Coordinates of C-alpha atoms and ligand atoms in Angstrom, one line a residue:
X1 CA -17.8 -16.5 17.0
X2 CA -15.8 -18.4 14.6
X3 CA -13.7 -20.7 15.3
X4 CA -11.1 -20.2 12.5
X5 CA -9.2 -17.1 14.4
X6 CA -7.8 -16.2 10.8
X7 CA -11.1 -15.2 9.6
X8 CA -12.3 -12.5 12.1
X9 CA -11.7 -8.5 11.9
X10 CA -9.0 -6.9 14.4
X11 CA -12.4 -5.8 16.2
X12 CA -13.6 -8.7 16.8
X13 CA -10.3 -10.2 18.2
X14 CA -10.0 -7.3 20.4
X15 CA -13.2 -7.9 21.7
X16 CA -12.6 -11.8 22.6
X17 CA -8.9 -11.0 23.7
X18 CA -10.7 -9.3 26.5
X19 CA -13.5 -11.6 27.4
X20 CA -10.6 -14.3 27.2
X21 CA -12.1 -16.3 24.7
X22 CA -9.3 -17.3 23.2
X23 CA -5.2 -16.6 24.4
X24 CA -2.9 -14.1 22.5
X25 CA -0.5 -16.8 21.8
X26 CA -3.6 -18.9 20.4
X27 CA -4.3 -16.1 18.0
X28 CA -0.6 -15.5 17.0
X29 CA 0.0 -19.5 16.9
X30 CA -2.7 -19.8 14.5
X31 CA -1.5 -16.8 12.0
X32 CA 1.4 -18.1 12.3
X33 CA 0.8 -21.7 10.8
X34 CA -1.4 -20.0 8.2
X35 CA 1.9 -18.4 7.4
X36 CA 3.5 -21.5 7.3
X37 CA 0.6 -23.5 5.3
X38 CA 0.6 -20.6 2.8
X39 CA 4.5 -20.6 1.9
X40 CA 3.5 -21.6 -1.8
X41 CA 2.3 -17.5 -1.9
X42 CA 5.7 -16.4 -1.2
X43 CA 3.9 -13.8 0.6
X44 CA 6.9 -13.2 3.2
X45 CA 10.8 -12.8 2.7
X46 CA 11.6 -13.2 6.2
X47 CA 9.5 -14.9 8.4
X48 CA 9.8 -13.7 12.6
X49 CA 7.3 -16.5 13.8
X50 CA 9.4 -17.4 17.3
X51 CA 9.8 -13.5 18.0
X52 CA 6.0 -13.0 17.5
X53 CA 5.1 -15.9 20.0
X54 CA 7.3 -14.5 22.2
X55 CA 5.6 -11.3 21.8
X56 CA 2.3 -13.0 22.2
X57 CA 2.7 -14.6 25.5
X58 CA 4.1 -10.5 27.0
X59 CA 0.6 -10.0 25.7
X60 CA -1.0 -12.3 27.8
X61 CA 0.7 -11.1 30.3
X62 CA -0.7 -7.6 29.8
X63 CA -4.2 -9.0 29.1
X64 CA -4.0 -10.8 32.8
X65 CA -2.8 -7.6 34.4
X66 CA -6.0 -5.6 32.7
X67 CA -3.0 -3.8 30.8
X68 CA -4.5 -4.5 27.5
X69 CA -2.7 -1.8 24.5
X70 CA -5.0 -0.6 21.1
X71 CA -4.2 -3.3 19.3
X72 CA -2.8 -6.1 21.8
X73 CA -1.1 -9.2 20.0
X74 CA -2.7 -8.4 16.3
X75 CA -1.0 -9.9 13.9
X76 CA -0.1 -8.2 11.3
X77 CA 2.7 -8.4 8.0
X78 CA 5.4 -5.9 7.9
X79 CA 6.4 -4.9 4.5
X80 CA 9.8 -5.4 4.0
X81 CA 11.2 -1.6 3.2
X82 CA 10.2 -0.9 6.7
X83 CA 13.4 -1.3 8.9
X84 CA 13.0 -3.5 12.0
X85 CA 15.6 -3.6 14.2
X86 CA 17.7 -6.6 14.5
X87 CA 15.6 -7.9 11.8
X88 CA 16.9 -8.2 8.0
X89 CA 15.6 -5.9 5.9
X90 CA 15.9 -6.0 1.8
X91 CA 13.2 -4.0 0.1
X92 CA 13.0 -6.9 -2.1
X93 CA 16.5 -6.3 -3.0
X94 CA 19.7 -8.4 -3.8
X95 CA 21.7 -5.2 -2.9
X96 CA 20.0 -5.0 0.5
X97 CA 19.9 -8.6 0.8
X98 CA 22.5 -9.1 4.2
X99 CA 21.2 -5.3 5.4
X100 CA 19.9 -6.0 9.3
X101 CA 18.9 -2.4 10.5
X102 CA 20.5 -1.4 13.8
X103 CA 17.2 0.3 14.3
X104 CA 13.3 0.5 14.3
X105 CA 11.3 2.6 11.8
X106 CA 8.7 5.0 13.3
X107 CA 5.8 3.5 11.9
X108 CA 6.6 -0.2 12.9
X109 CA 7.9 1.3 16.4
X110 CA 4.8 2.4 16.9
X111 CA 2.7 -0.3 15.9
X112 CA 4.8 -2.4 18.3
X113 CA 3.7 0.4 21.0
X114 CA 0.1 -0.3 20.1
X115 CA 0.4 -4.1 20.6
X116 CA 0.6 -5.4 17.4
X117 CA 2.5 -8.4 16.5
X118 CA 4.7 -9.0 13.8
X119 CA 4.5 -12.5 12.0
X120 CA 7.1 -11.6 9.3
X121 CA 8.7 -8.9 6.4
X122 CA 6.5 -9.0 3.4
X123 CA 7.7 -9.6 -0.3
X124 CA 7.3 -6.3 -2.5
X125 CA 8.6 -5.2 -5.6
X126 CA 12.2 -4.1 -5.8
X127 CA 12.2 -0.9 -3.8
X128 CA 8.4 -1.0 -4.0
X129 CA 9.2 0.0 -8.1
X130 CA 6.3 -1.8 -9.5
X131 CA 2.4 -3.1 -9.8
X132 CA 3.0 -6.3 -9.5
X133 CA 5.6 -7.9 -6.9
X134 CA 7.0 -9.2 -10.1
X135 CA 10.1 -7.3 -9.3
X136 CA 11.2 -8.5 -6.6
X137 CA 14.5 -10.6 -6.0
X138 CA 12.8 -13.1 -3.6
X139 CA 10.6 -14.0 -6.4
X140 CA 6.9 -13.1 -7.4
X141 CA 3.9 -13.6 -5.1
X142 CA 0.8 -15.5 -5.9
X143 CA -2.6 -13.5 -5.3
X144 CA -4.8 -16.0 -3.4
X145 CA -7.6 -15.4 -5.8
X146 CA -7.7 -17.0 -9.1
X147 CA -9.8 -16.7 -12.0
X148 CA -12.8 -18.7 -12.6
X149 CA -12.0 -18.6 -16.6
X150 CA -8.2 -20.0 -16.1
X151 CA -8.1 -21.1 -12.9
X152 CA -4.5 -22.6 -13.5
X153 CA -2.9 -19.3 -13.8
X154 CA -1.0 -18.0 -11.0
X155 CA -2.1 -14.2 -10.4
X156 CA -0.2 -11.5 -9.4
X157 CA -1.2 -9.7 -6.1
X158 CA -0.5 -6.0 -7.3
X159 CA 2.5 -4.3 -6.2
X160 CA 4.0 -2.9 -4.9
X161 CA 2.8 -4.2 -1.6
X162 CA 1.9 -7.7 -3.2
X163 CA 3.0 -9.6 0.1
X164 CA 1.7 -7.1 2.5
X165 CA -1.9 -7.9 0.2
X166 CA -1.7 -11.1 -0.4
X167 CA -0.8 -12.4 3.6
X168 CA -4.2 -10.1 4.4
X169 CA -6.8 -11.1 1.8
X170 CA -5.5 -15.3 2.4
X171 CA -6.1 -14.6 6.2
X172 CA -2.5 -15.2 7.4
X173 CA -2.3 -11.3 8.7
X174 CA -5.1 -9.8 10.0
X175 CA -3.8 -6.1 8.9
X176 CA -0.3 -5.2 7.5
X177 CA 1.5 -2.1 6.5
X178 CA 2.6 -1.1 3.0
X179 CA 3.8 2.1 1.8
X180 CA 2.5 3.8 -1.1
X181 CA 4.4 6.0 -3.8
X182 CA 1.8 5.9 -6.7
X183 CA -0.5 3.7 -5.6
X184 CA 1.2 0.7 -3.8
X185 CA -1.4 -0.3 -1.6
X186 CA -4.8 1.0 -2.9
X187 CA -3.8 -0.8 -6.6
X188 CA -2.9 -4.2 -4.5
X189 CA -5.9 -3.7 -2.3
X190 CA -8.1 -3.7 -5.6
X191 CA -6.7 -6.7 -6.9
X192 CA -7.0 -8.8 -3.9
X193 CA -10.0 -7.7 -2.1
X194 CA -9.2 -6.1 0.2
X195 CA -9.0 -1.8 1.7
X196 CA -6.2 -0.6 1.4
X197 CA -5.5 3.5 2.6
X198 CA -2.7 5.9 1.7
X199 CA -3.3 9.0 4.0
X200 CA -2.3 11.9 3.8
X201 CA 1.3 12.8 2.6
X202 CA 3.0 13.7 5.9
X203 CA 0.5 12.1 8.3
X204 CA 2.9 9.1 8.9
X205 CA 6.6 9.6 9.5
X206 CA 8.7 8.0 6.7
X207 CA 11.3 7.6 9.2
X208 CA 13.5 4.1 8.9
X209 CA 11.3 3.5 5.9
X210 CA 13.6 2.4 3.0
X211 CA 13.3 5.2 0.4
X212 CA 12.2 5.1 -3.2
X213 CA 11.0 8.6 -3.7
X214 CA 10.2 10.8 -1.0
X215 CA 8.4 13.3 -2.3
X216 CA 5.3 10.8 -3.0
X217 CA 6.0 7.9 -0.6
X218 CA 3.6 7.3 2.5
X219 CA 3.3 4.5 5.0
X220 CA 0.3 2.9 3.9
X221 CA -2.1 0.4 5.6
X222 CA -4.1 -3.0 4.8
X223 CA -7.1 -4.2 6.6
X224 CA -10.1 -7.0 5.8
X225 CA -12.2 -4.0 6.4
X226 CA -12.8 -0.2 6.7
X227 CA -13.4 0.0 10.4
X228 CA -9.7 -2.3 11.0
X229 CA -8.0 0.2 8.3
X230 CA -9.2 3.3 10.6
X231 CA -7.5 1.6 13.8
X232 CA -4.5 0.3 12.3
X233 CA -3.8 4.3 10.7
X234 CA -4.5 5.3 13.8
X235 CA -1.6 3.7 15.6
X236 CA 0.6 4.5 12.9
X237 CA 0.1 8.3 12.6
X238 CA 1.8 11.3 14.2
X239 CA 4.5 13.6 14.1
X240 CA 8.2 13.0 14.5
X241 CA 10.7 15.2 14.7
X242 CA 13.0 12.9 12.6
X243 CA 11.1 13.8 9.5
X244 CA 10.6 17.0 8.3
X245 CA 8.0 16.2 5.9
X246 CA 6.0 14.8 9.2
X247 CA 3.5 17.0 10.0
X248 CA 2.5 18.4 13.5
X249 CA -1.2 17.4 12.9
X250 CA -3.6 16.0 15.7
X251 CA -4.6 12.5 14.8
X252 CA -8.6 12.1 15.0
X253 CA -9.6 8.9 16.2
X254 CA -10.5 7.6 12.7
X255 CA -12.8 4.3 14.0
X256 CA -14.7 6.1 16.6
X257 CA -15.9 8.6 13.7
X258 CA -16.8 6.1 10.9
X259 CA -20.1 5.9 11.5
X260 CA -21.8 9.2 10.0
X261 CA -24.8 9.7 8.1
X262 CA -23.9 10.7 4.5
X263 CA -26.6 14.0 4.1
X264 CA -25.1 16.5 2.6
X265 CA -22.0 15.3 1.6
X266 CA -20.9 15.6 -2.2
X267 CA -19.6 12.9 -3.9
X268 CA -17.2 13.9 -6.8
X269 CA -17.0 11.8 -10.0
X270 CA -14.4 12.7 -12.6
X271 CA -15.0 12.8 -16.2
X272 CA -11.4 12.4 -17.0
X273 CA -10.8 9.1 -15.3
X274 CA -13.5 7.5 -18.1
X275 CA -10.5 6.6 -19.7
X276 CA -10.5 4.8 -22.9
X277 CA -10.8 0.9 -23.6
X278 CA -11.8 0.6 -19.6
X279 CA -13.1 -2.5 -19.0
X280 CA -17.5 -2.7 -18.5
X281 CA -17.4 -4.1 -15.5
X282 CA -15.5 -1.2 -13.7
X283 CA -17.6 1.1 -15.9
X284 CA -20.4 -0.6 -13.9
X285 CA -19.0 -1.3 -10.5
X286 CA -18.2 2.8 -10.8
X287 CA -21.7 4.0 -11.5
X288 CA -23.0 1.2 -8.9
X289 CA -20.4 2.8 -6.2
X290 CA -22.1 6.3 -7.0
X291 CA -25.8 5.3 -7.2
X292 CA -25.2 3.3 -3.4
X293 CA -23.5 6.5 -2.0
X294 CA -26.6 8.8 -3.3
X295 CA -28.9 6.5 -1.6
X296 CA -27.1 6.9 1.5
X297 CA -27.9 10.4 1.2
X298 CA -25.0 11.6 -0.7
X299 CA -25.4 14.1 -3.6
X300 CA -23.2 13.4 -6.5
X301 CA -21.6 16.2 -8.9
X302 CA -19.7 15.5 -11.9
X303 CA -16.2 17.1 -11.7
X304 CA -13.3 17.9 -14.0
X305 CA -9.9 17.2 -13.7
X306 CA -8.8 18.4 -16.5
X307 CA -4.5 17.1 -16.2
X308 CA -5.3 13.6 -15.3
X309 CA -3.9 12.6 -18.7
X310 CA -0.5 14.1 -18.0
X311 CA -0.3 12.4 -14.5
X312 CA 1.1 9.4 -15.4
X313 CA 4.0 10.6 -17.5
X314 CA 4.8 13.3 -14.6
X315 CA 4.8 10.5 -11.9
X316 CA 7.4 8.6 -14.3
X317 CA 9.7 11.2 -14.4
X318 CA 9.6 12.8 -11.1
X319 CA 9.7 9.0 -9.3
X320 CA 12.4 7.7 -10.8
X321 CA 14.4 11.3 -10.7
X322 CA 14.2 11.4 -7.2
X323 CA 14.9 7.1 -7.2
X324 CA 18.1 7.9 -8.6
X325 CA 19.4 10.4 -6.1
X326 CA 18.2 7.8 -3.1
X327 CA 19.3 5.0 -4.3
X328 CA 23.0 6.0 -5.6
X329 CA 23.6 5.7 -1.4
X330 CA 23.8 1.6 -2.8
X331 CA 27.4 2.0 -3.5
X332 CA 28.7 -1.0 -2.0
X333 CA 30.3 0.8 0.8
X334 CA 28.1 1.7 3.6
X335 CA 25.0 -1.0 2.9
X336 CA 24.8 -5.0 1.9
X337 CA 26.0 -6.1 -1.0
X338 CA 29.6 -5.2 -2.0
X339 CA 31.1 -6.6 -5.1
X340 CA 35.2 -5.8 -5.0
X341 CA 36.7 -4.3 -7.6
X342 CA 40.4 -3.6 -8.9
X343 CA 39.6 0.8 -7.6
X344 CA 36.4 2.4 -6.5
X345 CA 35.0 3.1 -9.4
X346 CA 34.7 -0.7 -10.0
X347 CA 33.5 -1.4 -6.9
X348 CA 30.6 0.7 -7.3
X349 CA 30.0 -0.5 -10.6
X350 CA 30.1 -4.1 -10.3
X351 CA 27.9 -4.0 -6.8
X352 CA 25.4 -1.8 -8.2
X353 CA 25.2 -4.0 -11.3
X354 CA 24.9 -7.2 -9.5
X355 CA 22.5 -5.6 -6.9
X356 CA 20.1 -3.8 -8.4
X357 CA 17.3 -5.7 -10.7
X358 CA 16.3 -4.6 -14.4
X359 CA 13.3 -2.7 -13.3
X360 CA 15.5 -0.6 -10.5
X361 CA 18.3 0.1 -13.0
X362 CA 15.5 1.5 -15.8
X363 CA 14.7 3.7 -13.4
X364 CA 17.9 5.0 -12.1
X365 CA 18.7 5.4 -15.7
X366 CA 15.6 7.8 -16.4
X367 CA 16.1 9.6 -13.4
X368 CA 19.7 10.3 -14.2
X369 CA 18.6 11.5 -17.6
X370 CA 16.0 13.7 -16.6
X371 CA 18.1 15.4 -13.6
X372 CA 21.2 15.8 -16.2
X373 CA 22.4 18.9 -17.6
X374 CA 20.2 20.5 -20.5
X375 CA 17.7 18.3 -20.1
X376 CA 16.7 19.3 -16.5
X377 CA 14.4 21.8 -17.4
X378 CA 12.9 19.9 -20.5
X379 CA 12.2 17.1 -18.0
X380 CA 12.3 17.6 -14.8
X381 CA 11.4 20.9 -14.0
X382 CA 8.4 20.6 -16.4
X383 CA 7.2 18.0 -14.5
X384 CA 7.0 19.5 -11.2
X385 CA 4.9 22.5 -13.2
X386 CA 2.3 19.9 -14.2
X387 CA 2.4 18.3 -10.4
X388 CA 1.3 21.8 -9.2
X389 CA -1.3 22.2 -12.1
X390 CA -2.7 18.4 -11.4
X391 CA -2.8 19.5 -7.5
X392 CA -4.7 22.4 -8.6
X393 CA -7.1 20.7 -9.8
X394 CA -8.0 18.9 -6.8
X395 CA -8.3 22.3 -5.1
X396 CA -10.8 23.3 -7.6
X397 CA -13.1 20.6 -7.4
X398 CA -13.3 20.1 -3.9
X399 CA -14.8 23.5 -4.2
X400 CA -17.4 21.3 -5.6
X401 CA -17.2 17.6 -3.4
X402 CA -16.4 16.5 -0.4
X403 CA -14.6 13.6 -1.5
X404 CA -13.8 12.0 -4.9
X405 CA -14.9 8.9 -6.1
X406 CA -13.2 6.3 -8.6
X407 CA -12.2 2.6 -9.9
X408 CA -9.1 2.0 -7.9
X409 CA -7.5 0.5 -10.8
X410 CA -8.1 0.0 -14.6
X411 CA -8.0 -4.0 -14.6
X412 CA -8.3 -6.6 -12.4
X413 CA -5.4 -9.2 -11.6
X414 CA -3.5 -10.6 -14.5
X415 CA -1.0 -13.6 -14.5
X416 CA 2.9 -13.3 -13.3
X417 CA 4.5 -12.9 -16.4
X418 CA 1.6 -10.2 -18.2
X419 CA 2.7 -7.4 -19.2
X420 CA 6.2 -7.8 -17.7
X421 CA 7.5 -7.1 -21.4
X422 CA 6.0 -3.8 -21.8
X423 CA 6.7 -1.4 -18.8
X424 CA 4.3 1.2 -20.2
X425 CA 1.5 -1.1 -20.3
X426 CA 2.6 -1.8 -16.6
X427 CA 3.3 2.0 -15.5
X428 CA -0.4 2.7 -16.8
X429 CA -2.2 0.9 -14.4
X430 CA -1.6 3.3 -11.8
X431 CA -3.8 5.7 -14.1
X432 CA -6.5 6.5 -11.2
X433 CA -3.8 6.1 -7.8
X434 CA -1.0 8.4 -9.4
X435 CA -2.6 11.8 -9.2
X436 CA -3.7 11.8 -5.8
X437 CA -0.3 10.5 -4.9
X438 CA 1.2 13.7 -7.0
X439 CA -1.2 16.0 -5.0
X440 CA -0.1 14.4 -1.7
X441 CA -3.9 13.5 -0.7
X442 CA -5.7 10.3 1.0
X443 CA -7.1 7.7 -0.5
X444 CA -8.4 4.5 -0.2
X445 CA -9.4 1.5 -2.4
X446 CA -12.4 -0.7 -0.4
X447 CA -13.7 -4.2 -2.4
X448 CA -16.5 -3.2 -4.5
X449 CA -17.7 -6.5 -6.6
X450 CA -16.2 -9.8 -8.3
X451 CA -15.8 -8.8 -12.3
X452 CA -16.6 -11.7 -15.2
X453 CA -13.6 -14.0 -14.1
X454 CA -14.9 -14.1 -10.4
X455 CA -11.8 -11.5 -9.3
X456 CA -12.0 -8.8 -7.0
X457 CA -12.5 -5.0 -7.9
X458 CA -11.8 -2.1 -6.0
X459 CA -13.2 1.7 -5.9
X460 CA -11.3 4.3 -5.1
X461 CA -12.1 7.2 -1.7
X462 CA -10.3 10.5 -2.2
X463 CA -10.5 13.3 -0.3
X464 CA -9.0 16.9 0.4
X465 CA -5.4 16.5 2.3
X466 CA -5.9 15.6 6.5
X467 CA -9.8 14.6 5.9
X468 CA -9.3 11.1 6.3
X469 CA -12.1 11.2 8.7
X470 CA -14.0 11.9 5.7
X471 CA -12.8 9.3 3.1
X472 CA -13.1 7.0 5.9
X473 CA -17.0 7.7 6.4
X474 CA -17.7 7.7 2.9
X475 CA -16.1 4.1 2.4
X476 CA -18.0 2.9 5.2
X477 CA -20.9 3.9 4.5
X478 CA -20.2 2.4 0.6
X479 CA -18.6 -0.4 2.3
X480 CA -22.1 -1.5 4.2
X481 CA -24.1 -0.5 1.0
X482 CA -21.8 -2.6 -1.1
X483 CA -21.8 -5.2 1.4
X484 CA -18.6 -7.4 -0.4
X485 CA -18.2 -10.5 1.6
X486 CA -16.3 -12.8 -0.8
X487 CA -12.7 -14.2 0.1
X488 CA -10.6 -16.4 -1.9
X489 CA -10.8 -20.1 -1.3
X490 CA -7.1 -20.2 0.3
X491 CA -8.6 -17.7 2.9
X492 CA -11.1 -20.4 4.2
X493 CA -8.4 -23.3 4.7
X494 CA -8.7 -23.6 8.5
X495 CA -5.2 -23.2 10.2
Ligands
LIG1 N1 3.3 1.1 -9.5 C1 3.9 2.4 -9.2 C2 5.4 2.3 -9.6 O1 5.8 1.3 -10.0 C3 3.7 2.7 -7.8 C4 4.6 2.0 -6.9 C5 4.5 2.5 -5.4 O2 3.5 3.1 -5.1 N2 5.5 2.2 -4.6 O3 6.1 3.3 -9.4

């Protein structure tokens, strides 16, 4: 066993937790001066160090009394648009920026009933509106890799789950949650090296989480590895009667079913996602991915989906249409910031102005175009046509596959301050996350390969809605066929 506790799985701390190798306060102690070493990352907004040692030693506690939980004293990054009670919670926001939630989202609840420990609220883009946790108020966080051709440029992480990403793939959380609208945490996952999963839309309760636009969003989950994702989704998954869109679904025990022998299982690749200028190595990485998964016994079919193209364009309108309806609760009234002004009507406008960031207002202005009068139907009700037509095709091609496989992302990481200029640039990186997201299904992103500038690449696991059990065997067994064991240098810095 190592002796750097930042550097092993949540299944191998488990394991020593119980043969008392090392303490649950020693584990949570060391995460939490990684935390503290790694401040340059601006990985965290809020940092909960003293509650998670407290945590620790009630873990101990537990351990000594053979009353060990799941996940007993992990510790893991929350990101900050789940509400945590008694903790301040800003969704990266100035407007949310005093907001301390009087109570606990479902999906940190329950981690908390599993054991796990939380170390502090990650950064993210302003109400997780982004690719890049370039967005957010607290300031941009640094991707612990860096490029071997400009190694003085500062990456950015992804987004919109850059902290969440970031704190996992530098070893200063050994799992943390995200959420994941349009690709949130398989995109950051990609670029930092990590898995990241968004199940299922309605497997997690979005309960307490702060919303952008709940048709799409999802609790989502990073882990160092496949097995660690499976365990972590686990604890977070279930129903809950206070959200509808919840769904009464058993929850399989994801890690104990990993291991499966590929035979007979079809692996989809679609011909629309060779989308033009795509980089070679992701060409590569992609054809590697398939070749590996047919040697583990896996047939692969080519499939067709033929609206990919129109995904992205549908995701930007239905996104920030249903954006501008959840966030015009940010009045100034009931919530954080509150700018006073000489009637109402200046109130709201001078606390939205001063609250909201440039990214959040575009959006609440496109939404508020496509949901107005005579352009509704032009717009917005178009755009739920195409969804159903993009979620049809998924229905017809798992006629053909089992699952679906794909790059996560069309680039690797690029330098704060890239394409922050030219939003559409930006909004089409989420080319190969967005239409799973529109058809509610899982998917994953696992660390395929290092590209020509020594940065991480991801590939993409989709699969029909509720068989995460299947995406989760087939990126294990690509996982141990692509056998990716590289971490950034800030990840080996001993704490
Ligand atoms: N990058 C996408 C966006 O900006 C996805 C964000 C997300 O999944 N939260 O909308």
């Amino acid at each position: 066993m190592t002796s750097d506790l930042t550097r092993l799985t949540i299944a191998q701390a488990l394991e020593s937790l119980r043969k008392k190798e090392f303490s649950a306060v020693e584990l949570v102690t060391r995460h939490v001066r990684k935390m503290e070493q790694l401040r340059p990352l601006n990985a965290f907004i809020t940092e909960t160090a003293e509650q998670a040692v407290a945590a620790a030693a009630e873990s101990d506690a537990r351990i000594a009394k053979g009353e060990m939980r799941t996940l007993e004293a992990i510790p893991i990054a929350m990101k900050d648009l789940f509400c945590t009670k008694d903790i301040k919670t800003t969704a990266g926001s100035h407007i949310l920026g005093n907001f301390i939630p009087p109570y606990e989202s479902t999906v940190s609840q329950k981690l908390m009933d599993s054991g796990t420990i939380s170390i502090g609220k990650a950064n993210l883009d302003e109400f997780a509106m982004g690719g890049s946790n370039t967005t957010s108020y607290y300031g941009p966080v640094e991707n612990p890799w860096r490029s071997e051709k400009f190694p003085d440029k500062k990456l950015v992480p992804g987004g919109s789950s850059g902290g969440s990403a970031a704190a996992v793939a530098a070893g200063v959380a050994m799992a943390a949650t995200g959420t994941d609208t349009g690709g949130s945490t398989r995109q950051p996952a990609s670029f930092c090296g990590i898995v990241g999963v968004k199940p299922t839309y309605g497997r997690c309760s979005r309960w307490g989480i702060v919303a952008f636009a709940s048709s799409l969003d999802q609790a989502g989950v990073f882990a160092k590895n496949v097995e660690d994702s499976a365990l972590m989704l686990e604890a977070m998954s279930g129903h809950d009667v206070k959200d509808t869109t919840s769904a009464p679904q058993a929850v399989p025990n994801f890690a104990a079913l990993l291991k499966h022998d590929l035979r007979g299982v079809r692996v989809g690749i679609p011909k629309e996602y060779r989308v033009d200028g795509m980089p070679q190595d992701i060409i590569d990485v992609w054809e590697k991915g398939a070749s590996l998964l047919k040697d583990a016994g896996a047939e692969i079919v080519e499939i067709s989906l033929p609206h990919t193209k129109y995904a992205v364009p549908t995701y930007y309108i239905i996104a920030p249409a249903e954006a501008s309806s959840n966030l015009a609760r940010y009045d100034g009234v009931r919530y954080g910031l509150r700018k006073e002004g000489k009637d109402l009507a200046e109130t709201y406008e001078l606390t939205r102005a001063e609250g909201f960031g440039a990214e959040v207002k575009r959006r609440i202005m496109i939404g508020t175009y496509c949901l107005s009068a005579g352009y509704y139907d032009a717009y917005y009700t178009k755009a739920l046509k195409i969804r159903r037509l993009i979620a049809n095709d998924f229905t017809e091609a798992f006629k053909k596959c089992d699952v679906i496989l794909t790059p996560t992302a069309p680039s690797s990481a690029f330098a704060i301050g890239e394409n922050s200029d030219d939003p559409i640039k930006m909004y089409l990186g989420d080319v190969f996350t967005i239409p799973a997201s529109l058809a509610g299904l899982p998917g994953m992103s696992i660390p395929a390969t290092l590209d020509d500038q020594g940065l991480p690449l991801g590939l993409q696991i989709i699969s029909r809605a509720w068989d995460e059990v299947g995406m989760f065997r087939a990126a294990y067994a690509l996982e141990q066929a692509l056998n990716f064991t590289a971490k950034p240098a800030l990840a080996k810095v001993a704490a």
